[in-house]
Amino acid sequence: MLGAIIGDIVGSRWEFNPTNDYNFKWLSDENGFTDDTICTVAVADALLNERDFGENIHEWCNRYPHPMGGYGGRFAQWVRSDNPQPYNSFGNGAAMRVSPVAHWYDTLDEVLDAAAATAQPSHNHDEGIKGAQTVALAIFEALSYHRYQEAPKHIDEILDECVKFSGYDINMPKASVQNKFDETCQGTVPVALKIISMATCFEDAVRMAVSLGADADTLGAIVGSIAEAIWGIPMKLRHQIEDFLPDDMTHVLRFFYHERPRSFKPLIDTCFAGNDFSDVSWDMLYDTDGKEVYDEIMNKTKDEHEQKRMLMAERAKAREKW
């Protein structure tokens, strides 16, 4: 969920001033949260307080009636309405706000049902619902790899499940989407999946999304939400982004991760080359000869890191052909 918020804030300054510079300045005083963050926090808050998704999204959007970039035309009318009704939208707003449900529920059926429920108050078109469900599916599948840094080795399997479910073609040529502002689910979610297929870490994925020159904040939010579940988010980025959020939003984030700690995938340096310290230490304590266990784990870790490094190198090379 935090990945969506980071992607939104990082992409915000480029929404109407697109860039193709991959090395753009990550954050500045020109960045801020947009409707993507507001709606994502609203969905998380609804889960925490067992509230209706539509009512909570409507309430949070009216709490922040003038976010950076504003609200889209039809959605702005929905926000201002005293009796908001679905308007058959297939906009990418359905996909950018869905991430909390993938962290919240324990089964895929629950996740898909809840993803549809987050879309239906406004984006009740089949494409809007499918876009939300596909993003939630990607996140849920990535989170199913509980072992530290295991998901990056299974990106192809995760994306295969998403393509099988949605029918999306994620092999579009780059020229067909670069510098094209597309606000639809069917024009945004497949591009997000394509970017994930070539990315090597969280920041790399968000940089690729923002520098495509498309709908930078929303594409950044969707890509960021999936990338968080795959790679985790470096702690320094978590701390940086809190400066851009008001207290009521940071409260929801902290409460959410307190209730769903398995969704928190920190990236920290450890003395075991990336392995989770508690797993390694317990293995050593329960062995009569901790030195042998340590050596075995370190050798296995080296092999796994080399395998992952090669996989990531292949993904990076794929960009040259895109």
mmCIF file of C-alpha atoms in Angstrom:
data_model
loop_
_atom_site.group_PDB
_atom_site.id
_atom_site.type_symbol
_atom_site.label_atom_id
_atom_site.label_comp_id
_atom_site.label_asym_id
_atom_site.label_seq_id
_atom_site.Cartn_x
_atom_site.Cartn_y
_atom_site.Cartn_z
ATOM 1 C CA MET A 1 0.000 0.000 0.000
ATOM 2 C CA LEU A 2 2.769 2.447 0.871
ATOM 3 C CA GLY A 3 4.309 1.668 -2.522
ATOM 4 C CA ALA A 4 1.245 3.169 -4.211
ATOM 5 C CA ILE A 5 1.576 6.325 -2.132
ATOM 6 C CA ILE A 6 5.284 6.675 -2.872
ATOM 7 C CA GLY A 7 4.679 6.127 -6.591
ATOM 8 C CA ASP A 8 1.941 8.744 -6.558
ATOM 9 C CA ILE A 9 3.987 11.376 -4.742
ATOM 10 C CA VAL A 10 7.135 10.768 -6.803
ATOM 11 C CA GLY A 11 5.127 10.979 -10.034
ATOM 12 C CA SER A 12 2.972 13.938 -8.985
ATOM 13 C CA ARG A 13 5.195 16.726 -10.309
ATOM 14 C CA TRP A 14 5.356 15.017 -13.709
ATOM 15 C CA GLU A 15 1.618 14.387 -14.213
ATOM 16 C CA PHE A 16 1.144 17.463 -16.374
ATOM 17 C CA ASN A 17 4.804 18.095 -17.095
ATOM 18 C CA PRO A 18 5.970 14.695 -18.408
ATOM 19 C CA THR A 19 9.583 13.610 -18.432
ATOM 20 C CA ASN A 20 11.525 10.851 -20.156
ATOM 21 C CA ASP A 21 14.556 11.385 -17.923
ATOM 22 C CA TYR A 22 15.029 8.210 -15.887
ATOM 23 C CA ASN A 23 17.387 10.105 -13.565
ATOM 24 C CA PHE A 24 14.832 12.748 -12.583
ATOM 25 C CA LYS A 25 15.090 14.184 -9.063
ATOM 26 C CA TRP A 26 13.295 11.689 -6.840
ATOM 27 C CA LEU A 27 11.576 14.184 -4.528
ATOM 28 C CA SER A 28 11.453 17.958 -4.291
ATOM 29 C CA ASP A 29 9.245 20.731 -2.936
ATOM 30 C CA GLU A 30 7.255 20.406 -6.171
ATOM 31 C CA ASN A 31 5.989 16.955 -5.195
ATOM 32 C CA GLY A 32 2.861 16.217 -3.215
ATOM 33 C CA PHE A 33 0.140 13.648 -2.712
ATOM 34 C CA THR A 34 -2.723 13.521 -5.209
ATOM 35 C CA ASP A 35 -6.140 11.868 -5.373
ATOM 36 C CA ASP A 36 -4.351 8.519 -5.773
ATOM 37 C CA THR A 37 -3.006 8.711 -2.221
ATOM 38 C CA ILE A 38 -6.267 10.020 -0.774
ATOM 39 C CA CYS A 39 -8.277 7.163 -2.272
ATOM 40 C CA THR A 40 -5.711 4.520 -1.271
ATOM 41 C CA VAL A 41 -5.718 5.750 2.327
ATOM 42 C CA ALA A 42 -9.534 5.808 2.243
ATOM 43 C CA VAL A 43 -9.658 2.135 1.214
ATOM 44 C CA ALA A 44 -7.206 1.204 3.991
ATOM 45 C CA ASP A 45 -9.191 3.199 6.532
ATOM 46 C CA ALA A 46 -12.426 1.483 5.429
ATOM 47 C CA LEU A 47 -10.823 -1.914 6.051
ATOM 48 C CA LEU A 48 -9.562 -0.884 9.466
ATOM 49 C CA ASN A 49 -12.945 0.477 10.565
ATOM 50 C CA GLU A 50 -15.201 -1.949 8.676
ATOM 51 C CA ARG A 51 -16.797 0.833 6.658
ATOM 52 C CA ASP A 52 -18.322 0.872 3.188
ATOM 53 C CA PHE A 53 -15.641 1.571 0.579
ATOM 54 C CA GLY A 54 -17.716 4.086 -1.356
ATOM 55 C CA GLU A 55 -18.764 6.046 1.700
ATOM 56 C CA ASN A 56 -15.218 6.193 3.023
ATOM 57 C CA ILE A 57 -13.671 7.225 -0.309
ATOM 58 C CA HIS A 58 -16.321 9.947 -0.624
ATOM 59 C CA GLU A 59 -15.646 11.186 2.901
ATOM 60 C CA TRP A 60 -11.852 11.268 2.510
ATOM 61 C CA CYS A 61 -12.038 13.032 -0.860
ATOM 62 C CA ASN A 62 -14.268 15.709 0.661
ATOM 63 C CA ARG A 63 -11.803 16.020 3.514
ATOM 64 C CA TYR A 64 -9.222 16.930 0.846
ATOM 65 C CA PRO A 65 -11.294 18.658 -1.866
ATOM 66 C CA HIS A 66 -8.360 20.274 -3.676
ATOM 67 C CA PRO A 67 -5.458 17.818 -3.925
ATOM 68 C CA MET A 68 -2.471 18.405 -6.154
ATOM 69 C CA GLY A 69 -3.658 17.908 -9.745
ATOM 70 C CA GLY A 70 -7.303 17.932 -8.677
ATOM 71 C CA TYR A 71 -9.843 15.207 -9.340
ATOM 72 C CA GLY A 72 -10.805 13.975 -12.805
ATOM 73 C CA GLY A 73 -13.967 15.492 -14.306
ATOM 74 C CA ARG A 74 -16.511 12.743 -13.680
ATOM 75 C CA PHE A 75 -14.920 11.688 -10.405
ATOM 76 C CA ALA A 76 -14.924 15.321 -9.239
ATOM 77 C CA GLN A 77 -18.690 15.372 -9.782
ATOM 78 C CA TRP A 78 -18.954 12.111 -7.837
ATOM 79 C CA VAL A 79 -16.983 13.668 -4.964
ATOM 80 C CA ARG A 80 -19.182 16.791 -4.889
ATOM 81 C CA SER A 81 -22.430 14.850 -5.023
ATOM 82 C CA ASP A 82 -24.541 14.397 -1.886
ATOM 83 C CA ASN A 83 -25.696 11.050 -3.273
ATOM 84 C CA PRO A 84 -22.786 9.686 -5.338
ATOM 85 C CA GLN A 85 -23.668 6.893 -7.742
ATOM 86 C CA PRO A 86 -21.541 4.652 -9.973
ATOM 87 C CA TYR A 87 -21.026 6.139 -13.422
ATOM 88 C CA ASN A 88 -19.711 3.130 -15.357
ATOM 89 C CA SER A 89 -16.127 4.382 -15.411
ATOM 90 C CA PHE A 90 -13.227 2.259 -16.622
ATOM 91 C CA GLY A 91 -10.663 4.830 -15.546
ATOM 92 C CA ASN A 92 -7.385 3.812 -13.923
ATOM 93 C CA GLY A 93 -8.571 5.258 -10.611
ATOM 94 C CA ALA A 94 -9.999 1.829 -9.859
ATOM 95 C CA ALA A 95 -6.552 0.256 -10.099
ATOM 96 C CA MET A 96 -4.556 2.879 -8.236
ATOM 97 C CA ARG A 97 -6.565 2.720 -4.994
ATOM 98 C CA VAL A 98 -7.000 -1.050 -4.627
ATOM 99 C CA SER A 99 -3.714 -2.149 -3.042
ATOM 100 C CA PRO A 100 -4.785 -2.286 0.640
ATOM 101 C CA VAL A 101 -7.228 -5.165 0.025
ATOM 102 C CA ALA A 102 -4.424 -7.410 -1.239
ATOM 103 C CA HIS A 103 -2.605 -6.900 2.064
ATOM 104 C CA TRP A 104 -5.720 -7.327 4.178
ATOM 105 C CA TYR A 105 -7.318 -10.617 3.121
ATOM 106 C CA ASP A 106 -5.922 -14.127 3.403
ATOM 107 C CA THR A 107 -7.488 -15.821 0.363
ATOM 108 C CA LEU A 108 -7.512 -14.913 -3.311
ATOM 109 C CA ASP A 109 -11.297 -15.096 -3.548
ATOM 110 C CA GLU A 110 -11.627 -12.574 -0.731
ATOM 111 C CA VAL A 111 -9.093 -10.296 -2.384
ATOM 112 C CA LEU A 112 -10.828 -10.379 -5.775
ATOM 113 C CA ASP A 113 -14.256 -9.764 -4.236
ATOM 114 C CA ALA A 114 -12.941 -6.860 -2.178
ATOM 115 C CA ALA A 115 -11.075 -5.408 -5.179
ATOM 116 C CA ALA A 116 -14.338 -5.371 -7.122
ATOM 117 C CA ALA A 117 -16.056 -3.725 -4.157
ATOM 118 C CA THR A 118 -13.481 -0.901 -4.075
ATOM 119 C CA ALA A 119 -14.133 -0.172 -7.757
ATOM 120 C CA GLN A 120 -17.914 -0.446 -7.886
ATOM 121 C CA PRO A 121 -18.905 2.787 -6.067
ATOM 122 C CA SER A 122 -17.654 4.780 -9.066
ATOM 123 C CA HIS A 123 -15.754 2.583 -11.542
ATOM 124 C CA ASN A 124 -18.331 -0.147 -12.054
ATOM 125 C CA HIS A 125 -17.529 -0.821 -15.716
ATOM 126 C CA ASP A 126 -16.222 -4.358 -16.324
ATOM 127 C CA GLU A 127 -12.837 -2.944 -17.381
ATOM 128 C CA GLY A 128 -12.617 -0.830 -14.243
ATOM 129 C CA ILE A 129 -13.351 -3.809 -12.029
ATOM 130 C CA LYS A 130 -10.956 -6.057 -13.954
ATOM 131 C CA GLY A 131 -8.171 -3.490 -13.687
ATOM 132 C CA ALA A 132 -8.580 -3.278 -9.914
ATOM 133 C CA GLN A 133 -8.725 -7.051 -9.541
ATOM 134 C CA THR A 134 -5.642 -7.597 -11.695
ATOM 135 C CA VAL A 135 -3.515 -5.217 -9.625
ATOM 136 C CA ALA A 136 -4.781 -6.794 -6.402
ATOM 137 C CA LEU A 137 -3.985 -10.241 -7.812
ATOM 138 C CA ALA A 138 -0.403 -9.221 -8.632
ATOM 139 C CA ILE A 139 0.143 -7.895 -5.119
ATOM 140 C CA PHE A 140 -1.464 -10.892 -3.433
ATOM 141 C CA GLU A 141 0.598 -13.358 -5.468
ATOM 142 C CA ALA A 142 3.810 -11.484 -4.667
ATOM 143 C CA LEU A 143 2.998 -11.404 -0.956
ATOM 144 C CA SER A 144 2.414 -15.163 -0.991
ATOM 145 C CA TYR A 145 6.206 -15.622 -1.171
ATOM 146 C CA HIS A 146 6.819 -15.133 2.532
ATOM 147 C CA ARG A 147 10.529 -15.832 2.582
ATOM 148 C CA TYR A 148 12.660 -12.716 2.515
ATOM 149 C CA GLN A 149 13.359 -11.533 -1.057
ATOM 150 C CA GLU A 150 11.867 -14.682 -2.596
ATOM 151 C CA ALA A 151 9.270 -12.933 -4.785
ATOM 152 C CA PRO A 152 11.817 -11.322 -7.179
ATOM 153 C CA LYS A 153 12.711 -14.805 -8.378
ATOM 154 C CA HIS A 154 9.081 -15.489 -9.327
ATOM 155 C CA ILE A 155 8.085 -12.365 -11.230
ATOM 156 C CA ASP A 156 7.318 -14.328 -14.385
ATOM 157 C CA GLU A 157 4.930 -16.623 -12.516
ATOM 158 C CA ILE A 158 3.202 -13.642 -10.895
ATOM 159 C CA LEU A 159 2.730 -11.885 -14.216
ATOM 160 C CA ASP A 160 1.566 -15.081 -15.924
ATOM 161 C CA GLU A 161 -1.239 -15.362 -13.378
ATOM 162 C CA CYS A 162 -2.230 -11.739 -14.015
ATOM 163 C CA VAL A 163 -2.283 -12.191 -17.790
ATOM 164 C CA LYS A 164 -4.236 -15.427 -17.500
ATOM 165 C CA PHE A 165 -6.819 -13.729 -15.279
ATOM 166 C CA SER A 166 -7.179 -10.482 -17.227
ATOM 167 C CA GLY A 167 -6.417 -11.411 -20.814
ATOM 168 C CA TYR A 168 -4.166 -8.338 -21.037
ATOM 169 C CA ASP A 169 -1.434 -8.226 -23.644
ATOM 170 C CA ILE A 170 1.651 -6.909 -21.867
ATOM 171 C CA ASN A 171 3.963 -7.169 -24.870
ATOM 172 C CA MET A 172 3.099 -3.805 -26.363
ATOM 173 C CA PRO A 173 5.911 -1.849 -28.101
ATOM 174 C CA LYS A 174 7.259 1.027 -26.057
ATOM 175 C CA ALA A 175 6.492 3.517 -28.844
ATOM 176 C CA SER A 176 2.773 2.776 -28.460
ATOM 177 C CA VAL A 177 2.684 3.907 -24.811
ATOM 178 C CA GLN A 178 5.568 6.348 -24.305
ATOM 179 C CA ASN A 179 4.386 9.932 -23.879
ATOM 180 C CA LYS A 180 0.751 8.782 -24.207
ATOM 181 C CA PHE A 181 -1.562 10.020 -21.462
ATOM 182 C CA ASP A 182 -4.073 7.201 -21.039
ATOM 183 C CA GLU A 183 -6.399 7.327 -18.028
ATOM 184 C CA THR A 184 -8.109 3.981 -18.636
ATOM 185 C CA CYS A 185 -7.508 0.743 -16.772
ATOM 186 C CA GLN A 186 -6.993 -1.173 -20.004
ATOM 187 C CA GLY A 187 -4.444 1.413 -21.137
ATOM 188 C CA THR A 188 -2.565 1.613 -17.827
ATOM 189 C CA VAL A 189 -2.567 -1.721 -15.992
ATOM 190 C CA PRO A 190 -0.946 -3.737 -18.831
ATOM 191 C CA VAL A 191 1.792 -1.088 -19.055
ATOM 192 C CA ALA A 192 2.347 -1.350 -15.299
ATOM 193 C CA LEU A 193 2.746 -5.111 -15.590
ATOM 194 C CA LYS A 194 5.190 -4.689 -18.468
ATOM 195 C CA ILE A 195 7.310 -2.325 -16.383
ATOM 196 C CA ILE A 196 7.337 -4.792 -13.487
ATOM 197 C CA SER A 197 8.576 -7.472 -15.896
ATOM 198 C CA MET A 198 11.701 -5.408 -16.647
ATOM 199 C CA ALA A 199 12.375 -3.790 -13.265
ATOM 200 C CA THR A 200 15.133 -4.791 -10.853
ATOM 201 C CA CYS A 201 14.020 -3.162 -7.578
ATOM 202 C CA PHE A 202 11.358 -0.880 -6.118
ATOM 203 C CA GLU A 203 12.973 2.436 -7.043
ATOM 204 C CA ASP A 204 13.889 1.204 -10.511
ATOM 205 C CA ALA A 205 10.264 0.220 -11.175
ATOM 206 C CA VAL A 206 8.897 3.597 -10.087
ATOM 207 C CA ARG A 207 11.531 5.484 -12.098
ATOM 208 C CA MET A 208 10.603 3.502 -15.210
ATOM 209 C CA ALA A 209 6.911 4.252 -14.662
ATOM 210 C CA VAL A 210 7.336 7.980 -14.093
ATOM 211 C CA SER A 211 9.848 8.526 -16.897
ATOM 212 C CA LEU A 212 7.581 6.869 -19.470
ATOM 213 C CA GLY A 213 5.960 10.276 -19.896
ATOM 214 C CA ALA A 214 2.448 8.907 -19.419
ATOM 215 C CA ASP A 215 0.000 9.381 -16.515
ATOM 216 C CA ALA A 216 2.984 9.644 -14.198
ATOM 217 C CA ASP A 217 1.382 9.726 -10.765
ATOM 218 C CA THR A 218 -1.198 7.009 -11.346
ATOM 219 C CA LEU A 219 1.120 4.717 -13.308
ATOM 220 C CA GLY A 220 3.680 5.314 -10.559
ATOM 221 C CA ALA A 221 1.098 4.402 -7.924
ATOM 222 C CA ILE A 222 0.048 1.168 -9.639
ATOM 223 C CA VAL A 223 3.625 0.097 -10.356
ATOM 224 C CA GLY A 224 4.708 1.112 -6.856
ATOM 225 C CA SER A 225 1.954 -0.922 -5.226
ATOM 226 C CA ILE A 226 3.061 -4.086 -7.038
ATOM 227 C CA ALA A 227 6.787 -3.369 -6.665
ATOM 228 C CA GLU A 228 6.420 -3.012 -2.893
ATOM 229 C CA ALA A 229 4.980 -6.520 -2.652
ATOM 230 C CA ILE A 230 7.794 -7.956 -4.766
ATOM 231 C CA TRP A 231 10.911 -6.171 -3.547
ATOM 232 C CA GLY A 232 9.940 -4.282 -0.425
ATOM 233 C CA ILE A 233 10.697 -0.594 0.125
ATOM 234 C CA PRO A 234 14.039 0.722 1.398
ATOM 235 C CA MET A 235 13.643 2.233 4.849
ATOM 236 C CA LYS A 236 15.064 5.574 3.740
ATOM 237 C CA LEU A 237 12.231 5.938 1.210
ATOM 238 C CA ARG A 238 9.654 5.140 3.875
ATOM 239 C CA HIS A 239 11.006 7.901 6.096
ATOM 240 C CA GLN A 240 11.270 10.411 3.246
ATOM 241 C CA ILE A 241 7.674 10.036 2.158
ATOM 242 C CA GLU A 242 6.167 10.673 5.593
ATOM 243 C CA ASP A 243 7.199 14.333 5.293
ATOM 244 C CA PHE A 244 4.707 14.697 2.434
ATOM 245 C CA LEU A 245 1.719 13.270 4.323
ATOM 246 C CA PRO A 246 -0.612 14.875 6.868
ATOM 247 C CA ASP A 247 -0.991 13.308 10.290
ATOM 248 C CA ASP A 248 -4.332 11.630 9.637
ATOM 249 C CA MET A 249 -2.836 9.713 6.692
ATOM 250 C CA THR A 250 0.304 8.616 8.538
ATOM 251 C CA HIS A 251 -1.937 7.440 11.379
ATOM 252 C CA VAL A 252 -3.883 5.200 8.987
ATOM 253 C CA LEU A 253 -0.641 3.831 7.506
ATOM 254 C CA ARG A 254 0.851 2.977 10.875
ATOM 255 C CA PHE A 255 -2.383 1.453 12.154
ATOM 256 C CA PHE A 256 -2.737 -0.600 8.963
ATOM 257 C CA TYR A 257 0.764 -2.062 9.138
ATOM 258 C CA HIS A 258 0.289 -2.719 12.841
ATOM 259 C CA GLU A 259 -2.796 -4.785 12.008
ATOM 260 C CA ARG A 260 -1.157 -6.498 9.029
ATOM 261 C CA PRO A 261 2.555 -6.772 9.910
ATOM 262 C CA ARG A 262 3.138 -9.503 7.296
ATOM 263 C CA SER A 263 2.668 -6.813 4.656
ATOM 264 C CA PHE A 264 5.627 -4.834 5.957
ATOM 265 C CA LYS A 265 8.632 -5.911 3.878
ATOM 266 C CA PRO A 266 11.549 -3.774 5.056
ATOM 267 C CA LEU A 267 14.843 -3.696 3.230
ATOM 268 C CA ILE A 268 17.646 -3.469 5.777
ATOM 269 C CA ASP A 269 21.290 -4.422 5.782
ATOM 270 C CA THR A 270 21.992 -7.464 7.921
ATOM 271 C CA CYS A 271 25.102 -9.434 8.780
ATOM 272 C CA PHE A 272 23.669 -12.405 6.881
ATOM 273 C CA ALA A 273 23.800 -10.949 3.372
ATOM 274 C CA GLY A 274 20.122 -10.173 3.097
ATOM 275 C CA ASN A 275 18.716 -13.129 5.016
ATOM 276 C CA ASP A 276 16.258 -12.413 7.766
ATOM 277 C CA PHE A 277 18.306 -12.429 10.962
ATOM 278 C CA SER A 278 15.740 -14.228 13.102
ATOM 279 C CA ASP A 279 15.514 -17.207 10.711
ATOM 280 C CA VAL A 280 19.275 -17.596 10.600
ATOM 281 C CA SER A 281 19.784 -17.141 14.314
ATOM 282 C CA TRP A 282 17.151 -19.737 15.214
ATOM 283 C CA ASP A 283 18.738 -22.243 12.845
ATOM 284 C CA MET A 284 22.082 -21.674 14.527
ATOM 285 C CA LEU A 285 20.702 -21.937 18.053
ATOM 286 C CA TYR A 286 18.988 -25.244 17.384
ATOM 287 C CA ASP A 287 22.060 -26.858 15.834
ATOM 288 C CA THR A 288 24.761 -28.434 17.962
ATOM 289 C CA ASP A 289 27.390 -26.866 15.797
ATOM 290 C CA GLY A 290 26.345 -23.344 14.856
ATOM 291 C CA LYS A 291 29.465 -22.851 12.735
ATOM 292 C CA GLU A 292 28.416 -25.563 10.286
ATOM 293 C CA VAL A 293 24.922 -24.113 9.970
ATOM 294 C CA TYR A 294 26.367 -20.656 9.443
ATOM 295 C CA ASP A 295 28.669 -21.850 6.655
ATOM 296 C CA GLU A 296 25.850 -23.787 4.991
ATOM 297 C CA ILE A 297 23.539 -20.777 5.071
ATOM 298 C CA MET A 298 26.216 -18.439 3.764
ATOM 299 C CA ASN A 299 27.023 -20.741 0.839
ATOM 300 C CA LYS A 300 23.359 -21.106 -0.004
ATOM 301 C CA THR A 301 22.914 -17.354 0.228
ATOM 302 C CA LYS A 302 25.793 -16.737 -2.180
ATOM 303 C CA ASP A 303 24.263 -19.125 -4.703
ATOM 304 C CA GLU A 304 20.835 -17.518 -4.367
ATOM 305 C CA HIS A 305 22.225 -14.014 -4.674
ATOM 306 C CA GLU A 306 24.105 -14.978 -7.814
ATOM 307 C CA GLN A 307 20.958 -16.518 -9.262
ATOM 308 C CA LYS A 308 18.930 -13.433 -8.438
ATOM 309 C CA ARG A 309 21.616 -11.142 -9.824
ATOM 310 C CA MET A 310 21.548 -12.998 -13.133
ATOM 311 C CA LEU A 311 17.751 -12.872 -13.284
ATOM 312 C CA MET A 312 17.733 -9.133 -12.653
ATOM 313 C CA ALA A 313 20.426 -8.617 -15.316
ATOM 314 C CA GLU A 314 18.233 -10.416 -17.857
ATOM 315 C CA ARG A 315 15.290 -8.198 -16.952
ATOM 316 C CA ALA A 316 17.385 -5.074 -17.370
ATOM 317 C CA LYS A 317 18.554 -6.258 -20.792
ATOM 318 C CA ALA A 318 14.928 -6.670 -21.868
ATOM 319 C CA ARG A 319 14.561 -2.885 -21.852
ATOM 320 C CA GLU A 320 16.921 -2.568 -24.781
ATOM 321 C CA LYS A 321 14.441 -4.461 -26.938
ATOM 322 C CA TRP A 322 11.382 -2.603 -25.684
#
